[in-house]
C-alpha positions as YAML, in Angstrom:
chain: A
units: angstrom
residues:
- id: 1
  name: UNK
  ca: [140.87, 123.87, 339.62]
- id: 2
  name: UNK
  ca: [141.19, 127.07, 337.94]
- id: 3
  name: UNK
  ca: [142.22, 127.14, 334.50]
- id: 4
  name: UNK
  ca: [145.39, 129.65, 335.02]
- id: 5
  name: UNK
  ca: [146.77, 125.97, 337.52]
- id: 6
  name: UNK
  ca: [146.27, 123.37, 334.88]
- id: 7
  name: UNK
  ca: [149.31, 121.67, 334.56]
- id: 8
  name: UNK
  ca: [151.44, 121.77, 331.64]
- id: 9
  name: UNK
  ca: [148.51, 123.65, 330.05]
- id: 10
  name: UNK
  ca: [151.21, 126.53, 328.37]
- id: 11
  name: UNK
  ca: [152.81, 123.81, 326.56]
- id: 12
  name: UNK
  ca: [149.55, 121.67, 325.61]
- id: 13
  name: UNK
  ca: [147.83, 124.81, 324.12]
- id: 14
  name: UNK
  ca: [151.26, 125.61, 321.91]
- id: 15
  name: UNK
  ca: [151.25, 122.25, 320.73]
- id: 16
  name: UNK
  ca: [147.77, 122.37, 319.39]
- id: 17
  name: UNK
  ca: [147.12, 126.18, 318.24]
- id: 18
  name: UNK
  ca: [150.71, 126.66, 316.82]
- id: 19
  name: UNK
  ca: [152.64, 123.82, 315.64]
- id: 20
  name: UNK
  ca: [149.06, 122.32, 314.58]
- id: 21
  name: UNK
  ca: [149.25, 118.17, 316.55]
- id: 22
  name: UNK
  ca: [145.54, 116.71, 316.48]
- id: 23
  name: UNK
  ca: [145.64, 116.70, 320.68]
- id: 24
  name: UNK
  ca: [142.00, 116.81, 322.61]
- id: 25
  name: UNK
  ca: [140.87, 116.79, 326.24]
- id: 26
  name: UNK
  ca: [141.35, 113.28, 326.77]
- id: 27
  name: UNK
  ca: [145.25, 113.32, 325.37]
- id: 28
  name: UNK
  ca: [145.40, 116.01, 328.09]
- id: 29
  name: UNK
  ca: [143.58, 113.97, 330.40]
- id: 30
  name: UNK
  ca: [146.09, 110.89, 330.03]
- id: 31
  name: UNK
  ca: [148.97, 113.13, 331.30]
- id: 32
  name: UNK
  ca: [147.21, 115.00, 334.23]
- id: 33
  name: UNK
  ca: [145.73, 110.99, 335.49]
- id: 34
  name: UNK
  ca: [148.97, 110.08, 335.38]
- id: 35
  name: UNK
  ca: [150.55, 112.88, 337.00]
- id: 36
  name: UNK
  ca: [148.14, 112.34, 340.32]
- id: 37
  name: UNK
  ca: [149.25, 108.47, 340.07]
- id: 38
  name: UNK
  ca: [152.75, 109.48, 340.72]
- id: 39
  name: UNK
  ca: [154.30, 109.00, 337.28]
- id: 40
  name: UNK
  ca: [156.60, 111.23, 335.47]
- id: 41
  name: UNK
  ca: [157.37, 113.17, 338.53]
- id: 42
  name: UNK
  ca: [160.32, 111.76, 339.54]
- id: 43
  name: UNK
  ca: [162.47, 113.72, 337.44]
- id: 44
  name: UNK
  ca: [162.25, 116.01, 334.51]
- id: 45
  name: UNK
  ca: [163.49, 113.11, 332.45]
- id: 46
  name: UNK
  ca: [160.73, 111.15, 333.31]
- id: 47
  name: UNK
  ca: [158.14, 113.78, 332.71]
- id: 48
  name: UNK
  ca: [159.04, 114.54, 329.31]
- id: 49
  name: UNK
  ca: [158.63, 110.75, 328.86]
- id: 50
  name: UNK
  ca: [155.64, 110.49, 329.42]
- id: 51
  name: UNK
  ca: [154.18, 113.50, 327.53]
- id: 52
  name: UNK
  ca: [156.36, 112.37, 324.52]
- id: 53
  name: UNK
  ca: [154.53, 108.87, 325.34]
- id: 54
  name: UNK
  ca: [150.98, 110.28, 324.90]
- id: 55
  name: UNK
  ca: [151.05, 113.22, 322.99]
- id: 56
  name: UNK
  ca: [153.31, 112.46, 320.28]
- id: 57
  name: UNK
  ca: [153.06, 109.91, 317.25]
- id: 58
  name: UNK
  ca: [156.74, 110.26, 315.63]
- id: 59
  name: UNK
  ca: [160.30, 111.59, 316.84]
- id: 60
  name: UNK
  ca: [160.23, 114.96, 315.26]
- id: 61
  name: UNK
  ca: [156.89, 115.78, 317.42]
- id: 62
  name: UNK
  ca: [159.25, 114.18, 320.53]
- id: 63
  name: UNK
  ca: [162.09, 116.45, 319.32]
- id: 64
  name: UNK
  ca: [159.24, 119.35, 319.46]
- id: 65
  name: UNK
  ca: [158.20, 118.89, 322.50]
- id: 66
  name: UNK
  ca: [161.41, 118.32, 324.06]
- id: 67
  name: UNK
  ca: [162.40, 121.90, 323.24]
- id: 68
  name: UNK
  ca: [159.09, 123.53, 324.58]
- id: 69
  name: UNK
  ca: [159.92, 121.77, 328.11]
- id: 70
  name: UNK
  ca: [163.68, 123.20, 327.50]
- id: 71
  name: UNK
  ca: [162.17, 126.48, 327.44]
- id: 72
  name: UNK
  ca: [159.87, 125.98, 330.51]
- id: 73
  name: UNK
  ca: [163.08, 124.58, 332.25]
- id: 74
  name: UNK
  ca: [165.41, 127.69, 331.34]
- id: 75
  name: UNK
  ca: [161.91, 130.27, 332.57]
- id: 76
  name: UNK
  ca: [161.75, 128.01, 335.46]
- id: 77
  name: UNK
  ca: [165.50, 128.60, 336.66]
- id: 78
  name: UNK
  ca: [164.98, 132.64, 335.70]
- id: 79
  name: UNK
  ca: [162.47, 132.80, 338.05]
- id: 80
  name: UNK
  ca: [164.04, 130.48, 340.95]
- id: 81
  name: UNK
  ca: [167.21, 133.44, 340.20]
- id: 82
  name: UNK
  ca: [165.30, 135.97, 340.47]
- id: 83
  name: UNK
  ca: [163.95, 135.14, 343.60]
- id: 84
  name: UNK
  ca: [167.35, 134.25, 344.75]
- id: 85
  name: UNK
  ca: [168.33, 137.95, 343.75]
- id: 86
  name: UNK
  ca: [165.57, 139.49, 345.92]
- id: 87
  name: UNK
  ca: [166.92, 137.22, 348.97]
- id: 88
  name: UNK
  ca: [170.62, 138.32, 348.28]
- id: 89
  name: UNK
  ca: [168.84, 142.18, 348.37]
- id: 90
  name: UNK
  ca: [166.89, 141.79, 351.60]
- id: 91
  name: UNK
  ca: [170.17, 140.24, 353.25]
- id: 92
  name: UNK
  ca: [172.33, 143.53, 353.04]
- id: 93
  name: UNK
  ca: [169.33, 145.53, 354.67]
- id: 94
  name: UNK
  ca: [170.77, 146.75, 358.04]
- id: 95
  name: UNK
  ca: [169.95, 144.14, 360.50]
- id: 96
  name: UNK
  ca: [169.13, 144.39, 363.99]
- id: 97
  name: UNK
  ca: [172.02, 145.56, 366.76]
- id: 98
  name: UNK
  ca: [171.48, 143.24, 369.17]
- id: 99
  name: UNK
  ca: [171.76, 140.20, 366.06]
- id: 100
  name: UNK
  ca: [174.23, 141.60, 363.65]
- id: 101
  name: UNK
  ca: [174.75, 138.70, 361.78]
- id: 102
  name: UNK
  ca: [172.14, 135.78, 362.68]
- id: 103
  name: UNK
  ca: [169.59, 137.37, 359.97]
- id: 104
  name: UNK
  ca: [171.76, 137.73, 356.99]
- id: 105
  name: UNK
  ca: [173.32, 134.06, 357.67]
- id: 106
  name: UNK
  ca: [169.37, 132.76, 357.25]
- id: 107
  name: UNK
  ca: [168.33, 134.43, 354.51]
- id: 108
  name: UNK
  ca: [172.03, 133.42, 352.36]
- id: 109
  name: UNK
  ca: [170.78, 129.74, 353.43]
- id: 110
  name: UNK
  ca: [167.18, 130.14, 351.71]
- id: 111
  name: UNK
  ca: [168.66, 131.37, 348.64]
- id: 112
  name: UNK
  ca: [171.24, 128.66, 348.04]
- id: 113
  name: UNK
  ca: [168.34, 125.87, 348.86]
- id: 114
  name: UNK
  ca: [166.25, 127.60, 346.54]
- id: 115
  name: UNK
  ca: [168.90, 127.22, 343.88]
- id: 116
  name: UNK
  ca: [169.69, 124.07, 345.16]
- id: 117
  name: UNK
  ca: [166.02, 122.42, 345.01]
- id: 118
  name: UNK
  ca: [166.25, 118.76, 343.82]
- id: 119
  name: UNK
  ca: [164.45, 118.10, 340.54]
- id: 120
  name: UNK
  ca: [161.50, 116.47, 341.90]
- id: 121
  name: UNK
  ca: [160.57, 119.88, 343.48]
- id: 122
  name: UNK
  ca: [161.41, 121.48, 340.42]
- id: 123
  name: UNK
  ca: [159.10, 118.84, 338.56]
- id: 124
  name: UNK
  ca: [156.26, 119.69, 340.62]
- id: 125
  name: UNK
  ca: [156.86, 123.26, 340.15]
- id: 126
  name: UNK
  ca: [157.32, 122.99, 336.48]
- id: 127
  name: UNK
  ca: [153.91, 121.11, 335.78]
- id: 128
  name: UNK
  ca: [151.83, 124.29, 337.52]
- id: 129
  name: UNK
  ca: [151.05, 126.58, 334.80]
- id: 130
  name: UNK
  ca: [152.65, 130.29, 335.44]
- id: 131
  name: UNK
  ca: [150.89, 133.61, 334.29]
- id: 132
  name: UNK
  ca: [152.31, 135.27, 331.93]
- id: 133
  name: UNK
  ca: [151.77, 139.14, 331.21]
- id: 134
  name: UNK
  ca: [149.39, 138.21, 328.45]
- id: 135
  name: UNK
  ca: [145.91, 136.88, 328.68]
- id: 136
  name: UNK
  ca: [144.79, 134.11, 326.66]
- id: 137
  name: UNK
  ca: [141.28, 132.99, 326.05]
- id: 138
  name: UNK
  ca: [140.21, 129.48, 327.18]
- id: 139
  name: UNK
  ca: [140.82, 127.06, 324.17]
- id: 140
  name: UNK
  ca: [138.42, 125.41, 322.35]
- id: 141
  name: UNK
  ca: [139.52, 121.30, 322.27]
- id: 142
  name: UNK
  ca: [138.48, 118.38, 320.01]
- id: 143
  name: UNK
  ca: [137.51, 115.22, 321.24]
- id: 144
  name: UNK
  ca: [139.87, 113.03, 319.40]
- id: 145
  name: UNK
  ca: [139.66, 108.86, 319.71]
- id: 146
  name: UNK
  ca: [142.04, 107.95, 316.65]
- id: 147
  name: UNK
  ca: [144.96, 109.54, 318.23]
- id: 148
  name: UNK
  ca: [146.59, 105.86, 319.20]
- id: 149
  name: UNK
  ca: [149.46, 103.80, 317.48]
- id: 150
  name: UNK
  ca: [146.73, 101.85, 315.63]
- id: 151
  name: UNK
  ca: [143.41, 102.87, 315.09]
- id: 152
  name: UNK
  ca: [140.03, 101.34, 315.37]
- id: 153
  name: UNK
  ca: [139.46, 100.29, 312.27]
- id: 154
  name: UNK
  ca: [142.62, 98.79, 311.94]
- id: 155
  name: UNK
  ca: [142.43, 96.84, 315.17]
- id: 156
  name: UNK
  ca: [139.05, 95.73, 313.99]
- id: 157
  name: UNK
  ca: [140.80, 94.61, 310.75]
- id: 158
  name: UNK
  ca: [143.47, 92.71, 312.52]
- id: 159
  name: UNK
  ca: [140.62, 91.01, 314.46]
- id: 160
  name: UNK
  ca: [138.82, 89.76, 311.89]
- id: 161
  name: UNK
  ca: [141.88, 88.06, 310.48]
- id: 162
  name: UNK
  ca: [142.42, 86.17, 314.05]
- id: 163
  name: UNK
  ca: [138.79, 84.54, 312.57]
- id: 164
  name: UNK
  ca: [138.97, 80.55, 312.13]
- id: 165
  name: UNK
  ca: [135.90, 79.67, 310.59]
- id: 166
  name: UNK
  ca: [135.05, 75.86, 309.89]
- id: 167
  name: UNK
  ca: [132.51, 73.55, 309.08]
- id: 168
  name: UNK
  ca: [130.15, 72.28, 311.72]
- id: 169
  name: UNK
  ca: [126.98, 71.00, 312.26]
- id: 170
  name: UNK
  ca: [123.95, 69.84, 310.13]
- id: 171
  name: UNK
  ca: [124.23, 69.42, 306.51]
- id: 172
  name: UNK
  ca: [122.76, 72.79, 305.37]
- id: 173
  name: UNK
  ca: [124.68, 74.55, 302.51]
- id: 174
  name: UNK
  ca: [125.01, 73.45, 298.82]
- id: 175
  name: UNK
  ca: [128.19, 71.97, 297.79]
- id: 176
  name: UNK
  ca: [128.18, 73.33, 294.05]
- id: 177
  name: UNK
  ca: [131.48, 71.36, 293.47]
- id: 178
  name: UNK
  ca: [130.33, 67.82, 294.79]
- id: 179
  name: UNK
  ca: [127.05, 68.35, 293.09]
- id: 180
  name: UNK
  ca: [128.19, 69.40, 289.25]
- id: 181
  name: UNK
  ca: [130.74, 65.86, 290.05]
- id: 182
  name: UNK
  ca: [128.31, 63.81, 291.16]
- id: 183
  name: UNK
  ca: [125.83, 64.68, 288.41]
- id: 184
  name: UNK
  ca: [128.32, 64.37, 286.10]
- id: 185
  name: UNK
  ca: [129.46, 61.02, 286.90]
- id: 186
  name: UNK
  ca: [126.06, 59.48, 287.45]
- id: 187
  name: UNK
  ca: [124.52, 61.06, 284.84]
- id: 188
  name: UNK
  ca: [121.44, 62.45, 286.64]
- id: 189
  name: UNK
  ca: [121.09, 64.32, 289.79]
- id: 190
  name: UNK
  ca: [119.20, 62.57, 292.43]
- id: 191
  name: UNK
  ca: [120.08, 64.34, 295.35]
- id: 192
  name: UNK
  ca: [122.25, 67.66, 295.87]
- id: 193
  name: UNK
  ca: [125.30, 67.27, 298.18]
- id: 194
  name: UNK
  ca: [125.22, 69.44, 301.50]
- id: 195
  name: UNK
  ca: [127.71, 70.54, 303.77]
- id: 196
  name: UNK
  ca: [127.81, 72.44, 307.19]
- id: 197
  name: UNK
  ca: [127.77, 76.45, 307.68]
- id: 198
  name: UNK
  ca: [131.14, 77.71, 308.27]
- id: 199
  name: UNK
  ca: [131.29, 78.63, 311.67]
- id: 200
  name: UNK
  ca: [133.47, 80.57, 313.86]
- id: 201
  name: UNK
  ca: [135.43, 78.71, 315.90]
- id: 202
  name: UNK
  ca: [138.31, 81.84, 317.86]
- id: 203
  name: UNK
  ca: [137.79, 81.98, 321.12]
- id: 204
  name: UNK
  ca: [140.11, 84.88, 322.51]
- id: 205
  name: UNK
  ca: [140.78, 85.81, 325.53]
- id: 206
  name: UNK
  ca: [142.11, 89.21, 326.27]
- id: 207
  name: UNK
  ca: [144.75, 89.64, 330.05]
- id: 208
  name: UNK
  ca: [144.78, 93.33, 330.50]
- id: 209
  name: UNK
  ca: [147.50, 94.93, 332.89]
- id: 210
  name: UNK
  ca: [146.00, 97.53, 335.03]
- id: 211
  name: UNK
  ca: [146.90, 100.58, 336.99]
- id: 212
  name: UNK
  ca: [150.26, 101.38, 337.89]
- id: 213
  name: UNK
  ca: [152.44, 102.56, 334.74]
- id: 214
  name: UNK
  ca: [149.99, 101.39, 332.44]
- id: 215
  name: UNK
  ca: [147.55, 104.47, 333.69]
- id: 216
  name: UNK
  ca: [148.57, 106.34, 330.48]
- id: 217
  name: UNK
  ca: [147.50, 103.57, 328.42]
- id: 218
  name: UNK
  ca: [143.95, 102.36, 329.91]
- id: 219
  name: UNK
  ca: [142.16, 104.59, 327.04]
- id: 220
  name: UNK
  ca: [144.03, 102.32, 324.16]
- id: 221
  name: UNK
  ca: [143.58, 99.24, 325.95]
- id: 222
  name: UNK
  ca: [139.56, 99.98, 326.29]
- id: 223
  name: UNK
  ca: [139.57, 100.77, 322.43]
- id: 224
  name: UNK
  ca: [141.52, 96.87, 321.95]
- id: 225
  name: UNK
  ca: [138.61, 95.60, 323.98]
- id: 226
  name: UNK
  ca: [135.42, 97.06, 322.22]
- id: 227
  name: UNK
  ca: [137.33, 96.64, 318.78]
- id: 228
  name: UNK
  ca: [137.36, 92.86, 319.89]
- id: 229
  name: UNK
  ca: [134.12, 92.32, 321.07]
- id: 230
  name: UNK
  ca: [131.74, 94.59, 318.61]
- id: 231
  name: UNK
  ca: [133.99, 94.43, 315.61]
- id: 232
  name: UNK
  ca: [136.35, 91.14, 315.73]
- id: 233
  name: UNK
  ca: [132.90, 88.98, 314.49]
- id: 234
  name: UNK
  ca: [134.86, 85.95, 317.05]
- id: 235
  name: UNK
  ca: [132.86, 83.62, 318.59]
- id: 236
  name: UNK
  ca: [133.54, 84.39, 322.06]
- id: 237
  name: UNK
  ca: [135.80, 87.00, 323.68]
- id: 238
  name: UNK
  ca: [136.63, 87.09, 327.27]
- id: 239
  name: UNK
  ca: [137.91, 89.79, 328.90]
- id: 240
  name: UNK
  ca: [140.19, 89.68, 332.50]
- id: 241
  name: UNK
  ca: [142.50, 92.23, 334.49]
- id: 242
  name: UNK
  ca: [145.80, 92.23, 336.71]
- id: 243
  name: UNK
  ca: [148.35, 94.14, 337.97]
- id: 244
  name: UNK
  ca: [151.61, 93.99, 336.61]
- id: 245
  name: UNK
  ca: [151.70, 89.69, 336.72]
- id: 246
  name: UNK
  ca: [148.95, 87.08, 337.47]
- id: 247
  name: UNK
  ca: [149.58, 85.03, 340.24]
- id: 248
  name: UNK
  ca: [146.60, 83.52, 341.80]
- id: 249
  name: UNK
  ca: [143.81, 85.74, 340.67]
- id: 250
  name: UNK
  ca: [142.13, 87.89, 337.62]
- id: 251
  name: UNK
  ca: [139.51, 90.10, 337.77]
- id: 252
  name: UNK
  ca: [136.88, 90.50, 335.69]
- id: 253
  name: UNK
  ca: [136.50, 94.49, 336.25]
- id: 254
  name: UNK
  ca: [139.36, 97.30, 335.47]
- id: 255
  name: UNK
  ca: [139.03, 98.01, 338.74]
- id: 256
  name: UNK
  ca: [140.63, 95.09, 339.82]
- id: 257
  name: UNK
  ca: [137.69, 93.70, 341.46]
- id: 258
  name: UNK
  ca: [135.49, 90.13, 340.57]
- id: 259
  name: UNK
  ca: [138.06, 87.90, 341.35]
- id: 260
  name: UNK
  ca: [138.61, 85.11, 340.01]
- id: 261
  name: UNK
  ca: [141.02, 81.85, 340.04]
- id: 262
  name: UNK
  ca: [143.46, 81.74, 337.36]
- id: 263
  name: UNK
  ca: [142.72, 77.95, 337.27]
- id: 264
  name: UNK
  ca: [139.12, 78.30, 337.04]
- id: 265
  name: UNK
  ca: [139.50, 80.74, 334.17]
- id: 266
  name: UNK
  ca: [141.75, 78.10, 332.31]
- id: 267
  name: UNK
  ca: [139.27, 75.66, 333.08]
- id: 268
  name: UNK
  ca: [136.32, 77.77, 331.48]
- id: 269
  name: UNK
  ca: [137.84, 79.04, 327.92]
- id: 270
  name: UNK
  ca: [139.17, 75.85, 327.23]
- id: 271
  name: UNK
  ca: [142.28, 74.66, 324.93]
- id: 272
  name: UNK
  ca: [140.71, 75.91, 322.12]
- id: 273
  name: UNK
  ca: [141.09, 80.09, 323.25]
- id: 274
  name: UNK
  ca: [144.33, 82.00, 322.59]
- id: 275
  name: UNK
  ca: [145.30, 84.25, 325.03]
- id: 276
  name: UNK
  ca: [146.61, 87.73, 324.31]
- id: 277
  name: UNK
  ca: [148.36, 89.97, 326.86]
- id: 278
  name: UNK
  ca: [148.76, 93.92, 326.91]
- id: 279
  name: UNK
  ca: [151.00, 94.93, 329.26]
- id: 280
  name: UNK
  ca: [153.83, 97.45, 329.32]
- id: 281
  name: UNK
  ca: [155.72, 94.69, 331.24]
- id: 282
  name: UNK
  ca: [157.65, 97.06, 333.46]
- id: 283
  name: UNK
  ca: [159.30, 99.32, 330.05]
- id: 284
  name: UNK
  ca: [157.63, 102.19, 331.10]
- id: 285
  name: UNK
  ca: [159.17, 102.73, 334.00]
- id: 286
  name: UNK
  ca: [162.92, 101.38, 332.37]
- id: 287
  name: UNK
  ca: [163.41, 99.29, 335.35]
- id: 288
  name: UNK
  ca: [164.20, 95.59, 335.80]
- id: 289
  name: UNK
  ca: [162.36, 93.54, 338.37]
- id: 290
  name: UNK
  ca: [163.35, 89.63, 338.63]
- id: 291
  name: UNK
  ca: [160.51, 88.95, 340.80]
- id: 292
  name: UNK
  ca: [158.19, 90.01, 337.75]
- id: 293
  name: UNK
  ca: [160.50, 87.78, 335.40]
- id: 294
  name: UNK
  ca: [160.08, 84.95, 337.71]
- id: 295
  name: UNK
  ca: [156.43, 85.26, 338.46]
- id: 296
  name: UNK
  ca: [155.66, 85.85, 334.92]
- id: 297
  name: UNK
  ca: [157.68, 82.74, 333.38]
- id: 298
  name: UNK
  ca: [155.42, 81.02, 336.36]
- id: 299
  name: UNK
  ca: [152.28, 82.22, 334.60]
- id: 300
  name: UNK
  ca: [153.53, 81.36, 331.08]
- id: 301
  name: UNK
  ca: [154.17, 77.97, 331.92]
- id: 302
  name: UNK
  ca: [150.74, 77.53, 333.14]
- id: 303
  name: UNK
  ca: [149.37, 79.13, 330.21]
- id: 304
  name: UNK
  ca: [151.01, 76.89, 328.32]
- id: 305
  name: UNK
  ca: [149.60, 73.30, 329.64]
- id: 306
  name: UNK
  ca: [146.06, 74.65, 329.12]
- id: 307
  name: UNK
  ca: [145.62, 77.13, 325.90]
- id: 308
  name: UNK
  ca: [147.41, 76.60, 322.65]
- id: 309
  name: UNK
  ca: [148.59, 80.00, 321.67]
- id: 310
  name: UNK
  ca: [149.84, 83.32, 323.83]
- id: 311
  name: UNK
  ca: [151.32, 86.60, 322.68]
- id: 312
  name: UNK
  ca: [151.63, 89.39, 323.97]
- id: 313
  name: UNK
  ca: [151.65, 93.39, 323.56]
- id: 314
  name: UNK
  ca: [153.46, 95.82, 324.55]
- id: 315
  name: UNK
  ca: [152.01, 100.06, 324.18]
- id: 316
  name: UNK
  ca: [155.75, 100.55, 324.51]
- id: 317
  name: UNK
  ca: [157.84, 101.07, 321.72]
- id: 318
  name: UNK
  ca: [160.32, 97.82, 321.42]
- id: 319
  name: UNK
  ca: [163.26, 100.10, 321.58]
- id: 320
  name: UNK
  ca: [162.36, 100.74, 325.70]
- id: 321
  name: UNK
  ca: [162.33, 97.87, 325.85]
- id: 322
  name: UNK
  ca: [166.02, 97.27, 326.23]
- id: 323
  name: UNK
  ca: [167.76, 96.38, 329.77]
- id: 324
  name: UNK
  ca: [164.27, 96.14, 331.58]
- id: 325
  name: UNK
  ca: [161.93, 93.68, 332.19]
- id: 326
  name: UNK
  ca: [160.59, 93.51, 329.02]
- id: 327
  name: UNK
  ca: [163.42, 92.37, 327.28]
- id: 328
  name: UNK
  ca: [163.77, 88.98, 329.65]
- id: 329
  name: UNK
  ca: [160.35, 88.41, 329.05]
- id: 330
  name: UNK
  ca: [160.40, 88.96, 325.47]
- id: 331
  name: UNK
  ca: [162.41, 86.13, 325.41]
- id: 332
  name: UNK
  ca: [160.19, 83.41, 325.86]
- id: 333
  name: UNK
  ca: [156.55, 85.01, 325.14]
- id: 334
  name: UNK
  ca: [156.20, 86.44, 321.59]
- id: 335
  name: UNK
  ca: [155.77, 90.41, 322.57]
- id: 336
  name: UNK
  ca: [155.23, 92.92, 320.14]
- id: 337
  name: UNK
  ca: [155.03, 96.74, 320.13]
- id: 338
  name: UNK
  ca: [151.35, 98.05, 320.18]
- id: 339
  name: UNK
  ca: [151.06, 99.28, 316.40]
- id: 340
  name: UNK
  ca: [149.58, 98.11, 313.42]
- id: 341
  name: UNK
  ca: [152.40, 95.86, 312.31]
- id: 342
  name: UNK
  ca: [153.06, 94.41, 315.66]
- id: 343
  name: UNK
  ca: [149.13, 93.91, 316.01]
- id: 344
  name: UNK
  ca: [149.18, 92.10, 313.03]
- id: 345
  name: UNK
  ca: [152.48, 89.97, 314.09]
- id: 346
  name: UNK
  ca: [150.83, 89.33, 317.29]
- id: 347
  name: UNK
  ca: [147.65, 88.18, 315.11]
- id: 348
  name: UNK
  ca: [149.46, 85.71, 313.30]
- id: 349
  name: UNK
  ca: [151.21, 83.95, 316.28]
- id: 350
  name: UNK
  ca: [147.89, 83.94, 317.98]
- id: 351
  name: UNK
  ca: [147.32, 81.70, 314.33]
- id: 352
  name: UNK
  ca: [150.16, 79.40, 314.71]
- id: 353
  name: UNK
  ca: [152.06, 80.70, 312.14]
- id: 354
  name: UNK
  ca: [155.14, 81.95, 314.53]
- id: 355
  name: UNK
  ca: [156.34, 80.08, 317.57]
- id: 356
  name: UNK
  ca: [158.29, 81.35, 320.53]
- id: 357
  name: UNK
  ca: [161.80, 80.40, 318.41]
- id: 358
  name: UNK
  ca: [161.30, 82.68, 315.83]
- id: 359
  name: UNK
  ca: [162.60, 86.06, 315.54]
- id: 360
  name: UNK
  ca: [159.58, 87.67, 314.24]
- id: 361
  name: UNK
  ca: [158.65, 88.95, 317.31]
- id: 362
  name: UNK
  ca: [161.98, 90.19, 318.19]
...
């Protein structure tokens, strides 16, 4: 691809070198990966969505790049006028004897259907990249990986606060406490008192959605998984995949390959693992789907009879959430919003400080 037909490029590169947003290649990336996966070409709605979704951190930058795509939209009808102009032109050019009217009555049609072109068509229009009469030189981009809702360090923070460390094994450590008693109360010290290391008991288990809508967010959900394994300091972390709900089968590669049993996976962590979820569960889109509700309630109950604790988040912000999918599930799994707070919230369920009851989640 030539860099004059990136998509979206015009507004990318005035995001960056004039209103100043930290964006690199792979915040570009995101957009054009989820552009061939079908998403946010539906309508121009949904593709200023999803660039608001990836490329900007608070509502003013949403509000900024809602205008740019404002002024691609109003260049976008110019043109499709202008074109309807030269039609209306070439239609009064004398015309045949023999078909005095058949050629005019053709090219009136092509104009009207060219203003008439359903958004989709103007979508995929839109996101090619149009020359303008100046020439810019190619960009130089940063490779950015902090650009998220929470960053690494503070999901590696959040981690190590999931930590349940207890006492187990062999007598190995001093017990300064017990010992200063003891010699106190006997007068002599015989023998020092011993207790077990502390050990690290959290097992966690990480169920990642995959593909689908959550193609924008596969980059953040990688970062939640290294975070985990290199930086959480748990004992164990296991990491599986789906698409959209579980029903019989995870997999045990992004790629949604490696299958294996759900029951044999609840069968392996054991009761002691908490389970956390990340999944848009169907907000990015803004749709409902019962089926999901129903299979998903399913998959919660089952989760249920075999692990203690389950929560659940969402890269959405919790105010999509409302009137899809999300919001009936939300109301009996403890979902929160993928930031630092929610993190955090999520942490503490995964604890057993919050149950499902409580509105902390909400």
């Amino acid at each position: 691809m030539n860099y004059d037909e990136l998509p979206l490029i015009d507004i990318f590169n005035s995001l960056r070198q004039r209103h100043g947003l930290p964006l690199g290649v792979d915040e570009y990336l995101v957009v054009v990966r989820s552009l061939q996966a079908g998403l946010g070409v539906g309508s121009r709605l949904e593709l200023e969505q999803l660039c608001c979704l990836v490329w900007a951190t608070s509502e003013a930058e949403c509000q900024l790049i809602r205008r740019l795509f404002e002024q691609m939209w109003a260049r976008l009808q110019t043109n499709l006028g202008e074109g309807s102009d030269r039609a209306s032109q070439a239609s009064v050019s004398p015309s045949p004897p023999s078909q005095p009217d058949q050629p005019n009555q053709e090219l009136e049609e092509s104009a009207s259907k060219t203003l008439d072109m359903d958004e989709p068509v103007q979508v995929v229009q839109a996101v090619r990249r149009h020359k303008s009469d100046k020439e810019f030189k190619r960009p130089r981009y940063m490779l950015l990986t902090e650009y998220f809702p929470v960053t690494k360090r503070q999901m590696k923070q959040s981690w190590r606060y999931l930590r349940r460390p207890i006492r187990e094994g062999i007598p190995v450590e001093l017990d300064i406490e017990a010992t200063v008693e003891t010699m106190g109360r006997q007068g002599i010290l015989l023998t020092p008192v011993l207790i077990p290391r502390r050990i690290n008991r959290t097992d966690l288990v990480l169920m990642i959605d995959q593909e689908g809508s959550m193609v924008p967010f596969h980059r953040l959900s990688r970062q939640l998984v290294e975070t985990a394994q290199r930086g959480g300091r748990l004992r164990q972390t296991r990491v599986f995949y789906f698409h959209d709900y579980v029903d019989e089968y995870l997999y045990r590669h992004p790629a949604l390959v490696n299958a294996q049993l759900m029951d044999e996976v609840l069968a392996e962590v054991g009761e002691r693992a908490v389970v956390l979820i990340v999944s848009d569960a169907g907000a990015a889109r803004g749709n409902f789907d019962a089926e999901r509700v129903k299979q998903t309630q399913d998959w919660m109950e089952r989760l249920k009879q075999s692990v203690r604790y389950t929560a659940w988040l969402n890269p959405m912000p919790n105010e999509s959430w409302l009137y899809t999918t999300a919001a009936e599930i939300a109301r009996f799994v403890p979902m929160f919003e993928m930031s630092r707070q929610g993190m955090n919230a999520a942490i503490s369920v995964l604890r057993g400080r919050y149950g499902v009851g409580d509105k902390m989640y909400r």
